[in-house]
Structure formats: structure tokens, C-alpha cells
Amino acid sequence: MGLQTYWTKRDFKKTPEPRGSPRKRARTGWSFVVQKHAASHLHYDFRLELDGVLLSWAVPKGPSFDPADKRLAMQTEDHPIEYGSFEGVIPKGQYGGGTVMLWDRGTWTPARDARKDLARARLKFTLDGNKLKGGWMLVRTRGGKYGEKKADRTWLLFKENDAYAKAGGRPIVDVAPDSVASGRTLDAIASARAHVWQSKLSVKQN
Ligand code: MN
């Protein structure tokens, strides 16, 4: 997809999100990040690095270690790699306005050829993150339930049955709700915003 849609949706004079650019050089290991995003509705943005961008899905309930939990994952626009280190506040009125937390991050490894898997809309992979581990699947659904218009971007994210799988119990989003980068809660990130912006202003003033 590239970053055109990402850029079109945002005004970089008004949001602290990175503008970013597609990465051309090959990197060792592919990154993944899950950002907890308190926008109009709380959701988890699940992002996998591939071909210089972060492929992205919005997962309303967040990932689950229970293989029986098939989580709705709506594919969204590709994001720049730099987005994977963004934690902060998107101003009200801007696209996706609200607090963004780095909920988990690490590396991912496709089980097969990732590009072929994506073309077949059936991506099998392992995650090595701080919170998320083991085998996972992203599978595109075939229309119906969520309407024809959205059918092409409606996927399900679920855990594979392996040593990391866990049926029942408290969901990982509740067991480990805070930032993997800073240990902060959503509220702490939201209230730190004023401080960060003030420090930038005071640099200019001094
Ligand atoms: Mn989001």
C-alpha cells in the first residue's frame, strides 16, 4: 500500500506523530509493535514490519492467548517504521485523536513466505515480544457479517495452539495493561503531554 494514505489522513503541523518515509534498506529482523490507542473507541493497533512499512490492523479487543478467541482485526493504512516508537497524544480533532501507548513490541517471523501468505490472506507467524509470544494467525474473512464494503479489510487475529497458548484465565490486555516502553498507564501518558509540550516551548523561549 505504501504511505500515501497515512500522509493524506494527517496534518503533521498539528500532530506529534512521525511523518516517516518508506525504508528501502533491508534490516535484520522484522519488528512488530502493538499500540494501545484510546481514540473514540479503545483499540489495539497491531503492526508488522514488511517491505519498509508497518502493515496495520486495528483490533478492538486486543490480542488473546486463548486460541478460541478469534479477534476482529480491521486492516488500516500502512504506517511508517518510525511509528513503531511513537507513544504520546494525538491532539483532539486530528485523525485518530487520543492517547497512544506502546503496549508491546519485539520481532516477528513469518512461518512461510510472508508476501505469498498475505496475497492468500492467510498469514502465519511467530511473535517474540515482551508480552506476546509464540505462533499466531491473521486470516481475512469472507464478507458477510461486517458488510461487503469492509469485507476486503476484515481479518481475524488469533493464537495458535502451542506452548504459549492459554485457554481461559485473565486476558493479557488486563494482566499487562501498561506501556512496554515506559511502564506508564494511558492516563500517565495523557497527562505527561502538557509537560512534554511545555519543555519544547521553554527550549524555544530560553
Ligand atoms: Mn488506532
PDB file of C-alpha atoms and ligand atoms in Angstrom:
ATOM      1  CA  MET A   1       0.000   0.000   0.000  1.00  0.00           C
ATOM      2  CA  GLY A   2       2.777   2.490   0.807  1.00  0.00           C
ATOM      3  CA  LEU A   3       2.422   5.579   3.000  1.00  0.00           C
ATOM      4  CA  GLN A   4       0.278   7.869   0.800  1.00  0.00           C
ATOM      5  CA  THR A   5      -2.929   7.153   2.712  1.00  0.00           C
ATOM      6  CA  TYR A   6      -1.145   7.605   6.047  1.00  0.00           C
ATOM      7  CA  TRP A   7       0.124  11.037   4.977  1.00  0.00           C
ATOM      8  CA  THR A   8      -3.209  12.134   3.486  1.00  0.00           C
ATOM      9  CA  LYS A   9      -5.068  11.462   6.748  1.00  0.00           C
ATOM     10  CA  ARG A  10      -2.792  13.579   8.931  1.00  0.00           C
ATOM     11  CA  ASP A  11      -1.713  17.199   9.391  1.00  0.00           C
ATOM     12  CA  PHE A  12       1.878  16.986  10.633  1.00  0.00           C
ATOM     13  CA  LYS A  13       1.816  20.586  11.819  1.00  0.00           C
ATOM     14  CA  LYS A  14      -0.828  19.564  14.320  1.00  0.00           C
ATOM     15  CA  THR A  15       0.014  16.003  15.361  1.00  0.00           C
ATOM     16  CA  PRO A  16       3.222  14.797  17.034  1.00  0.00           C
ATOM     17  CA  GLU A  17       3.060  11.516  15.058  1.00  0.00           C
ATOM     18  CA  PRO A  18       6.081  10.903  12.784  1.00  0.00           C
ATOM     19  CA  ARG A  19       5.728  11.714   9.081  1.00  0.00           C
ATOM     20  CA  GLY A  20       8.155   8.927   8.255  1.00  0.00           C
ATOM     21  CA  SER A  21       9.339   7.571   4.945  1.00  0.00           C
ATOM     22  CA  PRO A  22       9.412   4.083   3.445  1.00  0.00           C
ATOM     23  CA  ARG A  23      12.600   2.249   4.418  1.00  0.00           C
ATOM     24  CA  LYS A  24      14.463   0.820   1.475  1.00  0.00           C
ATOM     25  CA  ARG A  25      17.399  -0.903   3.103  1.00  0.00           C
ATOM     26  CA  ALA A  26      16.997  -4.441   4.319  1.00  0.00           C
ATOM     27  CA  ARG A  27      17.101  -4.685   8.083  1.00  0.00           C
ATOM     28  CA  THR A  28      17.989  -7.634  10.230  1.00  0.00           C
ATOM     29  CA  GLY A  29      14.801  -8.992  11.739  1.00  0.00           C
ATOM     30  CA  TRP A  30      11.342  -7.552  11.264  1.00  0.00           C
ATOM     31  CA  SER A  31       9.809  -5.512  14.026  1.00  0.00           C
ATOM     32  CA  PHE A  32       6.287  -5.673  15.335  1.00  0.00           C
ATOM     33  CA  VAL A  33       4.502  -3.316  17.665  1.00  0.00           C
ATOM     34  CA  VAL A  34       1.119  -3.225  19.348  1.00  0.00           C
ATOM     35  CA  GLN A  35      -0.115   0.220  20.290  1.00  0.00           C
ATOM     36  CA  LYS A  36      -2.987   0.666  22.720  1.00  0.00           C
ATOM     37  CA  HIS A  37      -4.958   3.581  21.326  1.00  0.00           C
ATOM     38  CA  ALA A  38      -7.604   5.393  23.340  1.00  0.00           C
ATOM     39  CA  ALA A  39      -9.324   7.132  20.406  1.00  0.00           C
ATOM     40  CA  SER A  40     -13.122   7.474  20.125  1.00  0.00           C
ATOM     41  CA  HIS A  41     -13.103   3.734  20.914  1.00  0.00           C
ATOM     42  CA  LEU A  42     -10.246   1.982  22.703  1.00  0.00           C
ATOM     43  CA  HIS A  43      -8.460  -0.473  20.420  1.00  0.00           C
ATOM     44  CA  TYR A  44      -5.084  -2.106  19.858  1.00  0.00           C
ATOM     45  CA  ASP A  45      -3.155  -1.293  16.675  1.00  0.00           C
ATOM     46  CA  PHE A  46      -1.300  -4.410  15.619  1.00  0.00           C
ATOM     47  CA  ARG A  47       1.591  -3.601  13.252  1.00  0.00           C
ATOM     48  CA  LEU A  48       4.013  -5.886  11.400  1.00  0.00           C
ATOM     49  CA  GLU A  49       7.037  -4.571   9.532  1.00  0.00           C
ATOM     50  CA  LEU A  50       7.211  -5.677   5.915  1.00  0.00           C
ATOM     51  CA  ASP A  51       8.925  -4.098   2.898  1.00  0.00           C
ATOM     52  CA  GLY A  52       9.790  -0.843   4.657  1.00  0.00           C
ATOM     53  CA  VAL A  53       6.435  -0.056   6.240  1.00  0.00           C
ATOM     54  CA  LEU A  54       4.292  -1.287   9.134  1.00  0.00           C
ATOM     55  CA  LEU A  55       1.278  -3.280   7.935  1.00  0.00           C
ATOM     56  CA  SER A  56      -1.508  -2.338  10.336  1.00  0.00           C
ATOM     57  CA  TRP A  57      -4.710  -3.756  11.786  1.00  0.00           C
ATOM     58  CA  ALA A  58      -6.994  -2.211  14.432  1.00  0.00           C
ATOM     59  CA  VAL A  59      -8.024  -4.896  16.935  1.00  0.00           C
ATOM     60  CA  PRO A  60     -10.870  -3.646  19.178  1.00  0.00           C
ATOM     61  CA  LYS A  61     -10.457  -6.287  21.905  1.00  0.00           C
ATOM     62  CA  GLY A  62      -6.702  -6.721  21.568  1.00  0.00           C
ATOM     63  CA  PRO A  63      -4.807  -9.998  21.162  1.00  0.00           C
ATOM     64  CA  SER A  64      -5.588 -13.052  23.295  1.00  0.00           C
ATOM     65  CA  PHE A  65      -3.560 -16.128  24.236  1.00  0.00           C
ATOM     66  CA  ASP A  66      -6.719 -18.220  24.049  1.00  0.00           C
ATOM     67  CA  PRO A  67      -6.846 -19.878  20.585  1.00  0.00           C
ATOM     68  CA  ALA A  68     -10.656 -19.873  20.848  1.00  0.00           C
ATOM     69  CA  ASP A  69     -10.673 -16.036  20.821  1.00  0.00           C
ATOM     70  CA  LYS A  70     -10.824 -15.009  17.173  1.00  0.00           C
ATOM     71  CA  ARG A  71     -10.239 -11.257  17.395  1.00  0.00           C
ATOM     72  CA  LEU A  72     -11.678  -8.945  14.783  1.00  0.00           C
ATOM     73  CA  ALA A  73      -8.788  -7.073  13.118  1.00  0.00           C
ATOM     74  CA  MET A  74      -9.645  -4.309  10.652  1.00  0.00           C
ATOM     75  CA  GLN A  75      -6.778  -3.592   8.280  1.00  0.00           C
ATOM     76  CA  THR A  76      -5.843   0.083   8.245  1.00  0.00           C
ATOM     77  CA  GLU A  77      -3.367   2.132   6.246  1.00  0.00           C
ATOM     78  CA  ASP A  78       0.328   1.191   6.264  1.00  0.00           C
ATOM     79  CA  HIS A  79       2.309   3.207   8.803  1.00  0.00           C
ATOM     80  CA  PRO A  80       5.963   4.336   8.664  1.00  0.00           C
ATOM     81  CA  ILE A  81       8.501   2.234  10.572  1.00  0.00           C
ATOM     82  CA  GLU A  82       9.149   5.255  12.825  1.00  0.00           C
ATOM     83  CA  TYR A  83       5.583   4.942  14.101  1.00  0.00           C
ATOM     84  CA  GLY A  84       6.702   1.863  15.998  1.00  0.00           C
ATOM     85  CA  SER A  85       8.396   4.035  18.609  1.00  0.00           C
ATOM     86  CA  PHE A  86       5.597   6.570  18.967  1.00  0.00           C
ATOM     87  CA  GLU A  87       3.949   6.924  22.345  1.00  0.00           C
ATOM     88  CA  GLY A  88       2.079  10.114  23.119  1.00  0.00           C
ATOM     89  CA  VAL A  89      -1.035  12.111  22.456  1.00  0.00           C
ATOM     90  CA  ILE A  90      -2.647  12.846  19.079  1.00  0.00           C
ATOM     91  CA  PRO A  91      -4.460  16.170  19.529  1.00  0.00           C
ATOM     92  CA  LYS A  92      -8.247  16.232  19.689  1.00  0.00           C
ATOM     93  CA  GLY A  93      -9.806  16.854  16.282  1.00  0.00           C
ATOM     94  CA  GLN A  94      -6.873  15.261  14.445  1.00  0.00           C
ATOM     95  CA  TYR A  95      -7.146  11.865  12.761  1.00  0.00           C
ATOM     96  CA  GLY A  96      -7.131   9.194  15.487  1.00  0.00           C
ATOM     97  CA  GLY A  97      -7.100  11.865  18.209  1.00  0.00           C
ATOM     98  CA  GLY A  98      -6.352  10.339  21.628  1.00  0.00           C
ATOM     99  CA  THR A  99      -3.610   8.675  23.647  1.00  0.00           C
ATOM    100  CA  VAL A 100      -1.227   6.142  22.090  1.00  0.00           C
ATOM    101  CA  MET A 101       0.691   3.663  24.281  1.00  0.00           C
ATOM    102  CA  LEU A 102       3.439   1.264  23.191  1.00  0.00           C
ATOM    103  CA  TRP A 103       1.740  -1.817  24.602  1.00  0.00           C
ATOM    104  CA  ASP A 104       4.107  -4.448  23.191  1.00  0.00           C
ATOM    105  CA  ARG A 105       6.996  -4.701  20.762  1.00  0.00           C
ATOM    106  CA  GLY A 106       9.587  -7.135  19.502  1.00  0.00           C
ATOM    107  CA  THR A 107      10.309  -9.114  16.354  1.00  0.00           C
ATOM    108  CA  TRP A 108       8.131 -11.306  14.181  1.00  0.00           C
ATOM    109  CA  THR A 109       8.999 -14.180  11.880  1.00  0.00           C
ATOM    110  CA  PRO A 110       6.717 -15.408   9.110  1.00  0.00           C
ATOM    111  CA  ALA A 111       6.239 -19.186   9.084  1.00  0.00           C
ATOM    112  CA  ARG A 112       6.253 -19.222   5.284  1.00  0.00           C
ATOM    113  CA  ASP A 113       6.732 -16.620   2.543  1.00  0.00           C
ATOM    114  CA  ALA A 114       5.067 -13.551   4.084  1.00  0.00           C
ATOM    115  CA  ARG A 115       4.189 -11.908   0.756  1.00  0.00           C
ATOM    116  CA  LYS A 116       2.589 -15.073  -0.598  1.00  0.00           C
ATOM    117  CA  ASP A 117       0.753 -15.584   2.691  1.00  0.00           C
ATOM    118  CA  LEU A 118      -0.581 -12.025   2.537  1.00  0.00           C
ATOM    119  CA  ALA A 119      -1.706 -12.466  -1.045  1.00  0.00           C
ATOM    120  CA  ARG A 120      -3.596 -15.564   0.081  1.00  0.00           C
ATOM    121  CA  ALA A 121      -4.933 -13.564   3.055  1.00  0.00           C
ATOM    122  CA  ARG A 122      -3.680 -16.215   5.490  1.00  0.00           C
ATOM    123  CA  LEU A 123      -0.588 -15.086   7.374  1.00  0.00           C
ATOM    124  CA  LYS A 124       1.072 -17.487   9.810  1.00  0.00           C
ATOM    125  CA  PHE A 125       3.850 -16.123  12.023  1.00  0.00           C
ATOM    126  CA  THR A 126       5.583 -16.171  15.383  1.00  0.00           C
ATOM    127  CA  LEU A 127       5.995 -13.208  17.724  1.00  0.00           C
ATOM    128  CA  ASP A 128       8.855 -12.605  20.087  1.00  0.00           C
ATOM    129  CA  GLY A 129       7.686  -9.649  22.132  1.00  0.00           C
ATOM    130  CA  ASN A 130       7.700  -8.709  25.803  1.00  0.00           C
ATOM    131  CA  LYS A 131       4.079  -9.779  26.191  1.00  0.00           C
ATOM    132  CA  LEU A 132       3.145 -11.652  23.037  1.00  0.00           C
ATOM    133  CA  LYS A 133       4.954 -14.895  22.192  1.00  0.00           C
ATOM    134  CA  GLY A 134       4.590 -17.973  20.041  1.00  0.00           C
ATOM    135  CA  GLY A 135       2.540 -18.738  16.940  1.00  0.00           C
ATOM    136  CA  TRP A 136      -0.285 -16.540  15.642  1.00  0.00           C
ATOM    137  CA  MET A 137      -2.539 -16.316  12.582  1.00  0.00           C
ATOM    138  CA  LEU A 138      -4.096 -13.442  10.694  1.00  0.00           C
ATOM    139  CA  VAL A 139      -6.838 -14.633   8.342  1.00  0.00           C
ATOM    140  CA  ARG A 140      -9.060 -12.462   6.164  1.00  0.00           C
ATOM    141  CA  THR A 141     -12.755 -13.239   6.477  1.00  0.00           C
ATOM    142  CA  ARG A 142     -15.116 -13.557   3.551  1.00  0.00           C
ATOM    143  CA  GLY A 143     -17.559 -10.651   3.746  1.00  0.00           C
ATOM    144  CA  GLY A 144     -20.943 -11.118   5.343  1.00  0.00           C
ATOM    145  CA  LYS A 145     -21.036 -10.166   8.988  1.00  0.00           C
ATOM    146  CA  TYR A 146     -19.259  -6.818   8.751  1.00  0.00           C
ATOM    147  CA  GLY A 147     -20.723  -5.742   5.395  1.00  0.00           C
ATOM    148  CA  GLU A 148     -19.496  -6.133   1.842  1.00  0.00           C
ATOM    149  CA  LYS A 149     -17.764  -2.746   1.772  1.00  0.00           C
ATOM    150  CA  LYS A 150     -15.460  -3.638   4.640  1.00  0.00           C
ATOM    151  CA  ALA A 151     -15.063  -7.284   3.642  1.00  0.00           C
ATOM    152  CA  ASP A 152     -11.711  -6.799   1.972  1.00  0.00           C
ATOM    153  CA  ARG A 153     -10.121  -5.402   5.123  1.00  0.00           C
ATOM    154  CA  THR A 154     -11.785  -7.591   7.742  1.00  0.00           C
ATOM    155  CA  TRP A 155      -9.387 -10.108   9.277  1.00  0.00           C
ATOM    156  CA  LEU A 156      -9.273 -12.289  12.364  1.00  0.00           C
ATOM    157  CA  LEU A 157      -6.240 -12.430  14.651  1.00  0.00           C
ATOM    158  CA  PHE A 158      -5.844 -15.484  16.849  1.00  0.00           C
ATOM    159  CA  LYS A 159      -3.346 -17.529  18.799  1.00  0.00           C
ATOM    160  CA  GLU A 160      -2.124 -20.852  17.522  1.00  0.00           C
ATOM    161  CA  ASN A 161      -2.328 -23.829  19.822  1.00  0.00           C
ATOM    162  CA  ASP A 162       1.248 -24.095  21.126  1.00  0.00           C
ATOM    163  CA  ALA A 163       3.150 -23.979  24.418  1.00  0.00           C
ATOM    164  CA  TYR A 164       2.274 -20.278  24.859  1.00  0.00           C
ATOM    165  CA  ALA A 165      -1.461 -20.744  24.271  1.00  0.00           C
ATOM    166  CA  LYS A 166      -3.686 -20.450  27.318  1.00  0.00           C
ATOM    167  CA  ALA A 167      -7.392 -21.217  27.375  1.00  0.00           C
ATOM    168  CA  GLY A 168      -9.465 -19.050  29.690  1.00  0.00           C
ATOM    169  CA  GLY A 169      -7.985 -17.063  32.567  1.00  0.00           C
ATOM    170  CA  ARG A 170      -7.437 -13.312  32.721  1.00  0.00           C
ATOM    171  CA  PRO A 171      -6.795 -11.784  29.289  1.00  0.00           C
ATOM    172  CA  ILE A 172      -3.277 -10.490  28.625  1.00  0.00           C
ATOM    173  CA  VAL A 173      -4.670  -6.993  27.947  1.00  0.00           C
ATOM    174  CA  ASP A 174      -5.843  -6.951  31.601  1.00  0.00           C
ATOM    175  CA  VAL A 175      -2.882  -8.803  33.133  1.00  0.00           C
ATOM    176  CA  ALA A 176      -0.364  -6.439  31.491  1.00  0.00           C
ATOM    177  CA  PRO A 177      -2.196  -3.196  30.651  1.00  0.00           C
ATOM    178  CA  ASP A 178       0.716  -0.720  30.770  1.00  0.00           C
ATOM    179  CA  SER A 179       3.403   0.575  28.410  1.00  0.00           C
ATOM    180  CA  VAL A 180       6.213  -1.793  27.448  1.00  0.00           C
ATOM    181  CA  ALA A 181       8.426   1.244  26.794  1.00  0.00           C
ATOM    182  CA  SER A 182       7.788   3.416  29.833  1.00  0.00           C
ATOM    183  CA  GLY A 183       5.659   1.359  32.227  1.00  0.00           C
ATOM    184  CA  ARG A 184       3.113   4.182  32.114  1.00  0.00           C
ATOM    185  CA  THR A 185      -0.667   3.895  32.140  1.00  0.00           C
ATOM    186  CA  LEU A 186      -2.799   5.591  29.473  1.00  0.00           C
ATOM    187  CA  ASP A 187      -3.650   8.328  31.991  1.00  0.00           C
ATOM    188  CA  ALA A 188       0.011   8.953  32.793  1.00  0.00           C
ATOM    189  CA  ILE A 189       0.832   9.295  29.082  1.00  0.00           C
ATOM    190  CA  ALA A 190      -2.096  11.661  28.585  1.00  0.00           C
ATOM    191  CA  SER A 191      -1.120  13.903  31.493  1.00  0.00           C
ATOM    192  CA  ALA A 192       2.580  13.942  30.538  1.00  0.00           C
ATOM    193  CA  ARG A 193       1.672  15.604  27.238  1.00  0.00           C
ATOM    194  CA  ALA A 194       1.375  19.086  28.731  1.00  0.00           C
ATOM    195  CA  HIS A 195       4.794  18.645  30.327  1.00  0.00           C
ATOM    196  CA  VAL A 196       6.467  17.493  27.083  1.00  0.00           C
ATOM    197  CA  TRP A 197       4.998  20.336  25.050  1.00  0.00           C
ATOM    198  CA  GLN A 198       5.948  22.843  27.729  1.00  0.00           C
ATOM    199  CA  SER A 199       9.552  21.626  27.684  1.00  0.00           C
ATOM    200  CA  LYS A 200       9.642  22.161  23.893  1.00  0.00           C
ATOM    201  CA  LEU A 201       8.272  25.682  24.360  1.00  0.00           C
ATOM    202  CA  SER A 202      10.719  26.517  27.130  1.00  0.00           C
ATOM    203  CA  VAL A 203      13.617  25.455  24.905  1.00  0.00           C
ATOM    204  CA  LYS A 204      12.455  27.994  22.334  1.00  0.00           C
ATOM    205  CA  GLN A 205      11.984  30.689  24.971  1.00  0.00           C
ATOM    206  CA  ASN A 206      15.348  30.204  26.683  1.00  0.00           C
TER     207      ASN A 206
HETATM  208 MN    MN B   1      -5.533   3.382  16.112  1.00  0.00          MN
END
